[in-house]
Coordinates of C-alpha atoms and ligand atoms in Angstrom, one line a residue:
G23 CA -40.8 -5.1 1.3
K24 CA -38.5 -6.9 -1.0
D25 CA -38.6 -10.6 -1.7
S26 CA -35.8 -12.8 -0.7
S27 CA -33.6 -12.3 -3.7
E28 CA -34.1 -8.6 -4.1
Y29 CA -32.0 -6.0 -2.3
D30 CA -31.7 -2.3 -1.9
L31 CA -28.0 -2.7 -2.3
I32 CA -25.6 -5.4 -3.3
V33 CA -22.0 -4.8 -2.7
I34 CA -19.5 -6.9 -4.7
G35 CA -16.3 -7.3 -2.7
G36 CA -15.9 -7.5 1.0
G37 CA -12.7 -5.6 1.5
S38 CA -12.0 -2.2 3.1
G39 CA -14.4 -0.3 0.9
G40 CA -17.2 -2.9 0.5
L41 CA -17.5 -3.7 4.2
A42 CA -17.6 -0.1 5.2
C43 CA -20.2 0.7 2.5
S44 CA -22.5 -2.2 3.3
K45 CA -22.5 -1.7 7.0
E46 CA -23.2 2.0 6.6
A47 CA -26.1 1.3 4.2
A48 CA -27.6 -1.3 6.6
K49 CA -27.7 1.4 9.3
Y50 CA -30.4 3.1 7.3
G51 CA -32.5 0.0 7.6
K52 CA -31.8 -1.1 4.0
K53 CA -31.7 -4.6 2.7
V54 CA -28.0 -5.1 2.0
A55 CA -25.9 -8.1 0.9
V56 CA -22.1 -8.2 0.4
L57 CA -20.4 -10.8 -1.7
D58 CA -16.8 -11.7 -1.0
F59 CA -14.8 -14.3 -2.8
V60 CA -11.1 -14.9 -2.9
S61 CA -9.7 -16.6 -6.0
P62 CA -6.6 -18.5 -5.2
S63 CA -3.2 -16.9 -6.1
P64 CA -1.2 -18.8 -8.7
Q65 CA 0.6 -20.5 -5.8
G66 CA -2.7 -21.4 -4.2
S67 CA -2.9 -18.9 -1.3
V68 CA -6.4 -18.1 -0.2
W69 CA -7.8 -16.3 2.9
G70 CA -10.9 -15.1 4.7
L71 CA -13.2 -12.1 4.8
G72 CA -11.9 -8.6 4.8
G73 CA -10.0 -8.1 1.5
T74 CA -6.5 -7.1 0.8
C75 CA -5.7 -4.9 3.7
V76 CA -6.6 -7.4 6.4
N77 CA -5.3 -10.6 4.8
V78 CA -2.4 -9.8 2.4
G79 CA -1.8 -6.0 2.8
C80 CA -1.5 -3.4 5.4
I81 CA -2.0 -5.6 8.5
P82 CA 0.4 -8.5 7.9
K83 CA 3.0 -6.2 6.3
K84 CA 3.0 -3.8 9.2
L85 CA 3.4 -6.7 11.6
M86 CA 6.3 -8.1 9.6
H87 CA 7.8 -4.6 9.4
Q88 CA 7.5 -4.4 13.2
A89 CA 9.2 -7.8 13.5
A90 CA 12.1 -6.4 11.5
L91 CA 12.3 -3.2 13.5
L92 CA 12.5 -5.3 16.7
G93 CA 15.5 -7.1 15.3
E94 CA 17.1 -3.7 15.0
S95 CA 16.1 -2.7 18.5
L96 CA 17.7 -5.8 19.8
K97 CA 21.0 -4.6 18.5
D98 CA 20.4 -1.1 20.0
A99 CA 19.4 -2.6 23.3
K100 CA 22.9 -3.7 24.1
H101 CA 24.1 -0.2 23.9
F102 CA 21.4 0.8 26.4
G103 CA 22.6 -1.7 28.9
W104 CA 20.5 -4.8 28.1
N105 CA 22.5 -7.9 28.2
V106 CA 21.3 -9.3 24.9
P107 CA 22.9 -12.7 24.1
D108 CA 24.9 -12.8 20.9
N109 CA 23.4 -15.7 19.0
I110 CA 19.8 -14.7 18.9
N111 CA 17.8 -16.5 16.3
F112 CA 14.7 -15.8 14.5
S113 CA 11.8 -18.2 13.6
W114 CA 9.9 -17.4 10.4
E115 CA 7.3 -20.1 11.4
T116 CA 6.6 -18.4 14.7
L117 CA 6.2 -15.0 13.0
V118 CA 3.9 -16.4 10.3
T119 CA 1.7 -18.3 12.8
A120 CA 1.4 -15.2 15.0
V121 CA 0.5 -12.9 12.0
Q122 CA -2.0 -15.4 10.6
N123 CA -3.6 -15.9 14.0
H124 CA -4.2 -12.1 14.2
V125 CA -5.5 -12.1 10.6
R126 CA -7.9 -14.9 11.4
S127 CA -9.2 -12.9 14.4
L128 CA -9.9 -10.0 12.1
N129 CA -11.7 -12.3 9.6
W130 CA -13.9 -13.5 12.4
G131 CA -14.5 -9.9 13.7
H132 CA -15.7 -8.8 10.2
R133 CA -18.1 -11.7 10.1
I134 CA -19.6 -10.9 13.4
Q135 CA -19.9 -7.2 12.5
L136 CA -21.8 -8.0 9.3
H137 CA -24.1 -10.2 11.3
D138 CA -24.7 -7.6 14.0
K139 CA -25.4 -4.9 11.5
K140 CA -27.7 -7.1 9.5
V141 CA -25.7 -7.2 6.4
E142 CA -26.1 -10.5 4.5
Y143 CA -22.7 -12.0 3.8
V144 CA -22.5 -14.3 0.8
N145 CA -19.2 -16.1 0.2
A146 CA -19.5 -16.1 -3.5
K147 CA -18.0 -14.7 -6.7
G148 CA -20.3 -12.1 -8.3
S149 CA -20.7 -11.2 -12.0
F150 CA -23.4 -9.3 -13.8
L151 CA -26.2 -10.9 -15.9
D152 CA -27.7 -7.5 -16.6
S153 CA -27.5 -4.1 -15.0
H154 CA -30.0 -5.1 -12.2
T155 CA -29.0 -8.8 -11.8
I156 CA -26.0 -10.7 -10.7
K157 CA -25.0 -14.3 -10.6
A158 CA -23.3 -15.4 -7.3
V159 CA -21.2 -18.6 -7.6
L160 CA -20.5 -20.2 -4.3
K161 CA -17.4 -22.2 -3.5
N162 CA -19.1 -25.5 -4.1
G163 CA -20.2 -24.3 -7.5
T164 CA -23.8 -23.6 -6.6
E165 CA -25.2 -20.6 -8.4
K166 CA -27.8 -18.1 -7.4
T167 CA -29.3 -15.0 -9.0
M168 CA -29.7 -11.8 -7.0
K169 CA -31.3 -8.5 -7.9
A170 CA -30.8 -5.1 -6.5
D171 CA -31.8 -1.4 -7.0
N172 CA -28.2 -0.4 -6.5
F173 CA -24.8 -2.0 -6.8
V174 CA -21.4 -1.1 -5.4
I175 CA -18.3 -2.7 -7.1
A176 CA -15.5 -2.9 -4.6
V177 CA -13.5 -5.8 -5.9
G178 CA -10.0 -4.3 -5.5
G179 CA -7.1 -5.7 -7.4
R180 CA -4.5 -8.5 -7.4
P181 CA -0.7 -8.6 -8.0
K182 CA 0.4 -8.6 -11.6
F183 CA 2.7 -11.3 -13.0
P184 CA 4.7 -10.6 -16.2
K185 CA 3.3 -13.0 -18.8
E186 CA 6.4 -12.5 -21.0
V187 CA 8.7 -14.0 -18.4
P188 CA 8.7 -17.8 -18.6
G189 CA 8.5 -19.4 -15.1
A190 CA 7.1 -16.3 -13.4
I191 CA 3.6 -17.5 -12.8
E192 CA 4.8 -21.1 -12.2
Y193 CA 7.5 -20.4 -9.6
A194 CA 7.3 -16.9 -8.2
I195 CA 5.2 -15.6 -5.4
S196 CA 3.7 -12.2 -4.7
S197 CA 2.4 -10.3 -1.7
D198 CA -0.6 -12.6 -1.8
D199 CA 1.7 -15.5 -0.6
I200 CA 4.5 -14.0 1.4
F201 CA 2.6 -13.4 4.6
S202 CA 1.4 -17.0 4.9
L203 CA 4.5 -18.7 3.5
K204 CA 5.0 -21.9 5.3
K205 CA 8.7 -22.2 5.1
S206 CA 11.2 -19.5 5.6
P207 CA 11.8 -17.6 2.3
G208 CA 15.6 -17.8 2.4
K209 CA 17.6 -15.9 -0.3
T210 CA 15.0 -13.8 -2.0
L211 CA 14.7 -11.7 -5.1
V212 CA 12.0 -9.1 -5.1
I213 CA 11.2 -7.8 -8.6
G214 CA 9.7 -4.3 -8.9
A215 CA 10.1 -0.9 -7.3
S216 CA 6.6 -0.2 -6.1
Y217 CA 6.1 0.5 -2.4
V218 CA 5.0 -3.1 -1.9
A219 CA 8.4 -4.2 -3.4
L220 CA 10.4 -2.0 -1.1
E221 CA 8.4 -2.9 2.0
C222 CA 8.7 -6.6 1.4
A223 CA 12.4 -6.4 0.6
G224 CA 12.8 -4.2 3.7
F225 CA 11.3 -6.5 6.2
L226 CA 12.9 -9.6 4.7
T227 CA 16.3 -7.9 5.0
G228 CA 15.5 -6.9 8.5
L229 CA 14.6 -10.4 9.4
G230 CA 18.0 -11.5 8.3
Y231 CA 17.4 -12.9 4.8
D232 CA 19.7 -12.3 1.9
T233 CA 17.5 -10.0 -0.1
S234 CA 17.8 -8.3 -3.5
I235 CA 15.5 -5.9 -5.3
M236 CA 15.5 -5.8 -9.1
M237 CA 14.4 -2.4 -10.5
R238 CA 14.0 -1.7 -14.1
S239 CA 13.9 2.1 -13.7
I240 CA 13.3 4.3 -10.6
P241 CA 12.1 3.5 -7.1
L242 CA 8.6 4.6 -6.1
R243 CA 7.3 6.2 -9.3
G244 CA 4.9 9.0 -8.5
F245 CA 6.5 9.7 -5.1
D246 CA 8.9 12.5 -4.4
Q247 CA 12.1 11.2 -6.0
Q248 CA 14.6 12.7 -3.6
M249 CA 12.8 11.0 -0.7
A250 CA 12.5 7.7 -2.7
Q251 CA 16.2 7.8 -3.4
L252 CA 17.1 8.4 0.3
A253 CA 14.7 5.6 1.4
T254 CA 16.4 3.1 -1.0
D255 CA 19.9 4.5 -0.2
Y256 CA 19.2 3.6 3.4
M257 CA 18.1 0.1 2.4
E258 CA 21.3 -0.4 0.4
S259 CA 23.5 0.7 3.2
H260 CA 21.6 -1.7 5.6
G261 CA 22.0 -4.9 3.6
T262 CA 19.5 -4.9 0.8
R263 CA 21.2 -5.5 -2.6
I264 CA 19.7 -3.4 -5.3
I265 CA 20.1 -4.6 -8.9
K266 CA 19.5 -1.5 -10.9
K267 CA 18.2 -1.1 -14.5
C268 CA 17.6 -4.8 -14.9
V269 CA 14.6 -6.8 -16.0
P270 CA 13.9 -10.5 -15.5
V271 CA 14.1 -12.7 -18.6
R272 CA 13.2 -16.2 -17.3
I273 CA 13.0 -18.3 -14.2
D274 CA 14.0 -21.9 -14.2
K275 CA 13.6 -24.4 -11.4
A276 CA 16.6 -26.6 -10.8
A277 CA 16.4 -30.2 -9.5
D278 CA 17.5 -29.0 -6.0
G279 CA 14.4 -26.6 -6.0
L280 CA 16.4 -23.4 -6.4
L281 CA 15.0 -20.8 -8.8
H282 CA 17.6 -19.7 -11.3
V283 CA 16.7 -16.2 -12.5
T284 CA 18.1 -14.9 -15.7
W285 CA 18.0 -11.2 -16.2
K286 CA 19.2 -8.6 -18.5
D287 CA 21.0 -5.3 -17.8
S288 CA 19.1 -2.8 -19.9
V289 CA 22.1 -0.4 -19.9
T290 CA 24.9 -2.8 -20.9
G291 CA 22.7 -5.4 -22.6
E292 CA 24.5 -8.2 -20.6
S293 CA 22.7 -11.2 -19.2
R294 CA 23.2 -12.7 -15.8
K295 CA 21.9 -15.8 -14.0
E296 CA 21.7 -16.4 -10.3
P297 CA 19.9 -18.9 -8.0
F298 CA 17.4 -17.8 -5.4
E299 CA 15.2 -19.7 -3.0
T300 CA 12.2 -17.3 -3.4
V301 CA 11.3 -14.8 -6.2
L302 CA 8.6 -12.3 -5.3
F303 CA 7.0 -10.1 -8.0
A304 CA 5.7 -6.7 -6.8
I305 CA 5.3 -5.0 -10.2
G306 CA 1.9 -3.4 -9.6
R307 CA -1.7 -4.7 -9.4
D308 CA -4.4 -5.5 -11.9
P309 CA -8.1 -4.6 -11.0
E310 CA -10.3 -7.7 -10.6
T311 CA -12.7 -6.6 -13.4
S312 CA -12.0 -9.2 -16.0
Q313 CA -14.4 -11.9 -14.8
M314 CA -17.4 -9.7 -13.8
N315 CA -19.2 -9.4 -17.1
L316 CA -19.2 -5.6 -16.7
E317 CA -19.9 -5.2 -20.4
K318 CA -23.3 -7.0 -19.8
A319 CA -24.2 -4.3 -17.3
G320 CA -22.8 -1.5 -19.4
V321 CA -20.1 -0.4 -16.9
Q322 CA -17.3 1.5 -18.7
L323 CA -13.6 0.6 -18.0
D324 CA -10.5 2.5 -18.8
Q325 CA -9.2 0.8 -21.9
Q326 CA -5.6 0.6 -20.7
T327 CA -5.8 -0.1 -17.0
K328 CA -9.1 -2.0 -17.0
K329 CA -10.1 0.0 -13.9
I330 CA -13.6 1.3 -13.6
I331 CA -14.3 4.9 -14.5
A332 CA -16.3 6.7 -11.8
N333 CA -17.3 10.3 -11.3
D334 CA -16.9 12.4 -8.1
K335 CA -20.1 10.6 -6.7
E336 CA -18.4 7.2 -7.3
Q337 CA -21.0 6.6 -10.0
T338 CA -20.1 4.5 -13.1
S339 CA -21.4 4.9 -16.6
V340 CA -24.5 3.1 -15.3
P341 CA -26.3 5.4 -12.9
H342 CA -27.3 2.8 -10.2
I343 CA -23.9 1.0 -10.3
F344 CA -21.2 2.6 -8.2
A345 CA -17.5 1.7 -7.6
I346 CA -15.1 2.4 -4.8
G347 CA -11.6 1.6 -3.7
D348 CA -8.7 0.2 -5.7
V349 CA -10.8 -0.9 -8.6
V350 CA -11.5 2.7 -9.6
Q351 CA -9.4 4.7 -12.0
D352 CA -7.3 7.6 -10.6
R353 CA -7.8 7.0 -6.9
P354 CA -5.2 6.7 -4.2
E355 CA -5.0 2.9 -3.5
L356 CA -5.3 3.1 0.3
T357 CA -7.5 1.4 2.8
P358 CA -8.8 4.5 4.6
V359 CA -9.6 6.0 1.2
A360 CA -11.8 3.0 0.2
I361 CA -13.4 3.0 3.7
R362 CA -14.3 6.7 3.6
A363 CA -15.5 6.6 0.0
G364 CA -17.7 3.6 0.9
K365 CA -19.2 5.2 3.9
L366 CA -19.9 8.6 2.3
L367 CA -21.5 6.8 -0.7
A368 CA -23.9 4.9 1.5
D369 CA -24.8 8.2 3.3
R370 CA -25.5 9.8 -0.1
L371 CA -27.5 6.8 -1.4
F372 CA -29.7 6.2 1.7
G373 CA -29.1 9.0 4.2
G374 CA -29.9 12.1 2.2
S375 CA -26.3 13.3 2.4
D376 CA -24.6 15.3 -0.4
V377 CA -21.1 15.1 1.0
T378 CA -18.6 13.7 -1.5
M379 CA -15.2 12.2 -1.0
D380 CA -12.2 14.6 -1.1
Y381 CA -9.3 12.6 -2.5
D382 CA -6.9 15.5 -2.2
K383 CA -4.0 15.7 0.4
V384 CA -4.4 12.1 1.6
A385 CA -1.4 11.2 3.6
T386 CA 0.4 7.8 3.4
T387 CA 3.4 6.1 4.7
V388 CA 5.8 3.6 3.0
F389 CA 7.0 1.2 5.7
T390 CA 10.5 0.8 4.4
P391 CA 13.1 0.1 7.1
L392 CA 13.5 3.9 7.3
E393 CA 9.9 4.9 7.1
F394 CA 8.7 7.5 4.6
G395 CA 5.6 9.5 5.4
T396 CA 4.2 11.9 2.9
V397 CA 1.3 14.1 2.2
G398 CA 0.5 16.5 -0.7
M399 CA 2.7 17.3 -3.7
S400 CA 6.2 16.0 -4.5
E401 CA 8.8 18.6 -5.2
E402 CA 8.7 17.6 -8.9
K403 CA 4.9 18.0 -9.1
A404 CA 5.0 21.4 -7.3
I405 CA 7.6 22.7 -9.7
E406 CA 5.7 21.4 -12.7
R407 CA 2.5 23.0 -11.4
Y408 CA 3.8 26.4 -10.2
G409 CA 7.3 26.8 -11.6
E410 CA 10.6 26.6 -9.8
D411 CA 10.6 30.4 -9.0
N412 CA 7.3 30.2 -7.2
I413 CA 8.3 27.3 -4.9
E414 CA 10.2 27.4 -1.6
V415 CA 11.5 24.2 -0.3
Y416 CA 12.6 24.0 3.4
H417 CA 14.6 20.9 4.4
A418 CA 16.7 19.3 7.1
F419 CA 18.8 16.3 7.6
Y420 CA 18.5 15.4 11.3
K421 CA 19.6 12.7 13.7
P422 CA 17.0 11.0 15.9
L423 CA 18.1 11.1 19.5
E424 CA 17.4 7.4 20.0
F425 CA 20.0 6.7 17.3
T426 CA 22.9 8.4 19.0
V427 CA 23.6 6.0 21.9
P428 CA 23.5 2.9 19.7
E429 CA 25.7 4.8 17.2
R430 CA 23.5 4.0 14.3
K431 CA 24.9 5.2 11.1
V432 CA 22.0 6.9 9.4
E433 CA 22.5 9.7 6.9
Q434 CA 19.1 9.5 5.4
C435 CA 16.8 11.0 8.1
Y436 CA 15.4 13.9 6.2
I437 CA 12.4 16.3 6.1
K438 CA 11.2 18.5 3.4
A439 CA 8.3 21.0 3.2
V440 CA 7.4 22.1 -0.3
C441 CA 5.8 25.5 -0.1
L442 CA 4.5 28.3 -2.2
R443 CA 7.0 31.2 -2.2
E444 CA 4.5 34.1 -1.9
G445 CA 2.7 35.4 1.2
D446 CA 2.4 33.0 4.2
Q447 CA 3.9 30.3 2.0
Q448 CA 1.2 27.7 1.9
V449 CA 2.6 24.1 2.4
L450 CA 1.9 22.1 -0.7
G451 CA 3.7 18.9 0.3
L452 CA 5.4 17.5 3.4
H453 CA 7.8 14.6 3.3
F454 CA 9.4 12.8 6.2
L455 CA 11.9 10.1 6.4
G456 CA 12.5 8.7 9.8
P457 CA 11.2 6.6 12.7
S458 CA 7.4 6.4 13.1
A459 CA 6.8 8.4 10.0
G460 CA 3.2 7.5 9.9
E461 CA 2.6 8.7 13.4
V462 CA 4.4 11.9 12.6
I463 CA 2.7 12.8 9.3
Q464 CA -0.9 12.1 10.3
G465 CA -1.3 15.2 12.4
F466 CA 0.5 17.4 9.9
S467 CA -1.9 16.1 7.2
A468 CA -4.8 17.5 9.3
A469 CA -3.0 20.8 9.5
M470 CA -2.5 20.8 5.7
R471 CA -6.2 20.3 5.2
C472 CA -6.7 23.5 7.3
G473 CA -4.4 25.4 4.9
L474 CA -1.1 25.0 6.8
S475 CA 1.4 27.7 5.8
Y476 CA 5.1 27.7 6.4
H477 CA 4.5 30.7 8.7
S478 CA 2.1 28.7 11.0
L479 CA 4.3 25.6 10.8
S480 CA 7.4 27.4 11.9
S481 CA 5.6 29.4 14.6
T482 CA 4.4 26.1 16.2
V483 CA 6.4 25.1 19.3
G484 CA 8.0 21.7 19.0
I485 CA 7.8 18.8 21.4
H486 CA 11.2 18.0 22.7
P487 CA 13.0 15.6 22.2
T488 CA 11.2 14.1 19.2
C489 CA 11.7 13.6 15.5
A490 CA 8.5 15.4 14.7
E491 CA 9.8 18.6 16.2
E492 CA 12.3 18.7 13.4
V493 CA 9.3 19.4 11.1
V494 CA 8.4 22.7 12.9
K495 CA 12.1 23.7 13.3
M496 CA 13.0 23.5 9.6
H497 CA 14.4 26.9 8.4
I498 CA 17.0 26.2 5.7
T499 CA 15.7 26.7 2.1
K500 CA 17.1 24.6 -0.7
R501 CA 17.5 27.9 -2.7
S502 CA 20.0 29.2 -0.1
G503 CA 22.3 26.3 -0.8
D504 CA 23.1 26.3 3.0
D505 CA 23.9 23.0 4.7
P506 CA 20.6 21.6 5.9
T507 CA 22.2 19.3 8.6
V508 CA 20.6 19.9 12.0
T509 CA 23.3 20.4 14.6
G510 CA 22.6 20.5 18.3
Ligands
FAD23 P1 -9.9 -5.1 -1.4 O1 -9.5 -4.8 0.0 O2 -8.8 -5.6 -2.3 O3 -11.2 -6.0 -1.4 C1 -11.8 -6.6 -2.5 C2 -12.4 -7.9 -2.2 O4 -13.3 -8.3 -3.2 C3 -11.4 -9.0 -2.0 O5 -11.7 -9.8 -0.9 C4 -11.6 -9.8 -3.3 O6 -11.2 -11.2 -3.1 C5 -13.1 -9.7 -3.5 N1 -13.5 -9.9 -4.9 C6 -12.9 -9.7 -6.0 N2 -13.7 -10.0 -7.1 C7 -14.8 -10.5 -6.6 C8 -16.0 -10.9 -7.1 N3 -16.2 -11.0 -8.5 N4 -17.0 -11.3 -6.3 C9 -16.9 -11.3 -5.0 N5 -15.8 -10.8 -4.4 C10 -14.8 -10.4 -5.2 N6 -3.2 0.6 2.2 C11 -3.0 1.4 3.3 O7 -3.8 2.3 3.5 N7 -1.9 1.2 4.1 C12 -1.0 0.3 4.0 O8 -0.1 0.2 4.7 C13 -1.2 -0.6 2.9 N8 -0.3 -1.6 2.7 C14 -0.5 -2.5 1.7 C15 0.4 -3.6 1.5 C16 0.2 -4.5 0.5 C17 1.2 -5.6 0.3 C18 -0.9 -4.3 -0.4 C19 -1.1 -5.3 -1.6 C20 -1.8 -3.3 -0.3 C21 -1.6 -2.4 0.8 N9 -2.5 -1.3 1.0 C22 -2.3 -0.4 2.0 C23 -3.6 -1.0 0.0 C24 -4.9 -1.5 0.6 O9 -4.8 -2.9 0.9 C25 -6.0 -1.4 -0.5 O10 -6.0 0.0 -0.9 C26 -7.4 -1.7 0.0 O11 -7.5 -3.0 0.5 C27 -8.4 -1.5 -1.1 O12 -9.7 -1.9 -0.6 P2 -10.8 -2.3 -1.6 O13 -12.1 -2.4 -0.8 O14 -10.8 -1.4 -2.8 O15 -10.4 -3.8 -2.1
NA7_24 P1 2.8 0.7 -9.1 O1 2.9 2.1 -8.5 O2 1.8 0.4 -10.1 O3 4.3 0.4 -9.6 C1 4.7 -0.8 -10.2 C2 6.2 -1.0 -10.1 O4 6.6 -2.2 -10.7 C3 7.0 0.1 -10.7 O5 8.2 0.2 -9.9 C4 7.3 -0.5 -12.1 O6 8.5 0.1 -12.6 C5 7.5 -1.9 -11.8 N1 7.1 -2.8 -12.9 C6 6.0 -2.8 -13.6 N2 6.0 -3.8 -14.5 C7 7.2 -4.3 -14.5 C8 7.9 -5.4 -15.2 N3 7.2 -6.1 -16.1 N4 9.1 -5.7 -14.8 C9 9.8 -5.1 -13.8 N5 9.2 -4.1 -13.1 C10 8.0 -3.7 -13.4 O7 2.8 -0.3 -7.9 P2 1.6 -0.7 -6.9 O8 0.5 -1.3 -7.6 O9 2.3 -1.4 -5.8 O10 1.2 0.7 -6.4 C11 -0.1 1.1 -6.3 C12 -0.4 2.5 -6.0 O11 0.5 2.9 -4.9 C13 0.0 3.5 -7.1 O12 -1.2 4.1 -7.5 C14 0.9 4.5 -6.5 O13 0.5 5.8 -6.7 C15 1.0 4.2 -5.0 P3 8.5 1.4 -13.6 O14 8.5 2.5 -12.6 O15 7.2 1.3 -14.4 O16 9.7 1.3 -14.4

């Protein structure tokens, strides 16, 4: 047995990856502790157990996205015969309360699960003293020392603020604050073009707020750019203002509380100034490695990103220290990725497994007002890898049946399969813009893991009438130059 301060495994970070890993390890009868501590955001937001996804990520954002979609549905409903009154109003306070209540129920659920599975939960901030010892600092300042044979670092990341922009840290918020914001955000400027930026601007627009996005270059770097363009075109045509090729210079708070943002157009060089009620930065995330004393343990970081370097067994430069989730260099920053990596790691450490995590062909969905589901390679990536002559792209612009009756003007519903040109035409990437994109793309991602070819995709019989059937019906190649609009 181990004495009270010695563990088989200490997990630092009780988010998606850390919780999954610690619970799985405890299943093997191991002595496991998980540390979780939330440092307040610059605006003072804090939250409970469960990490980013539960508190300030996937969960609250999908609920707010749903709230925005419902607003759209209310407009549609009239056309379908519902006598919806004209002056419907929306209450931010009600939404935030409902979302926060659900988040709190999840916080509680995670605590119960740790208890039931005999994982010791320590609400403390962990940092290394040496490679086998950590210091845990509790909220009240009490310190304790803990030792373990193995460590898993799963501390995730936090939103970045631009240090060079005066007023940014003082006055702006981030995704860490928006989901619990007490008062309605009002006229909002979202700065950045990450998926988080587009999603936040999307639901704020949908909820009726005057919303602008400021982009310095392209939307959704790393994603298929044709899809990214269509997703943002849709937003622009549905009320989100996009301020292109501009960067913030400073933010000043006026006596009336308004935030006056000065920005610069990087093409013309001109400056502009405009007041907003809320400014939200979504310019990427920094890993939470800076206060962990990782150099004391000997854990190597990427010099530029400050993320932890880990091998295909999630092992860092120190053999008994592992890292999973968003804190690791070159990994998709997604909850199910962190969960799976954590579970497989515990199985390898304590269950005699040799199964490693496959980070390839992980599907994801950007919950913009018109959702964007994607798996595998972008068209750009496929061309770069195989050459334009060896790639066949099938595509279609389609109209969801449910958009016809309410006469929704949507030109951006689009699907694209990026395939190899030879043989059965293996599908390298599948990209879908339209309703319920996540629900649509999940099954196709399983098919792609089985080696889906265009041949098997197009010999699949569709489910009528759905949007997903448009995926199996695609037959126009980009190369042909034919009109890809689905008719009838
Ligand atoms: P986290 O979940 O971030 O957990 C890390 C935990 O460690 C945190 O609780 C942190 O406070 C704690 N911690 C940090 N340092 C210490 C320390 N020294 N000691 C103790 N504890 C510490 N992913 C999806 O799959 N789908 C989505 O729709 C989606 N939407 C998102 C929307 C937003 C706005 C954001 C920001 C992210 C979204 N993500 C989404 C990404 C997803 O949230 C992350 O990939 C996931 O949470 C990563 O899990 P993790 O375990 O690596 O870290
Ligand atoms: P990303 O993917 O890191 O993107 C950051 C975005 O913010 C991107 O649009 C950047 O524009 C923009 N950015 C970064 N710094 C600035 C400043 N200083 N001013 C204005 N705009 C800025 O964001 P996430 O962290 O949300 O995404 C995490 C993961 O999701 C990532 O791995 C992706 O693969 C998917 P840029 O394109 O650099 O001009």
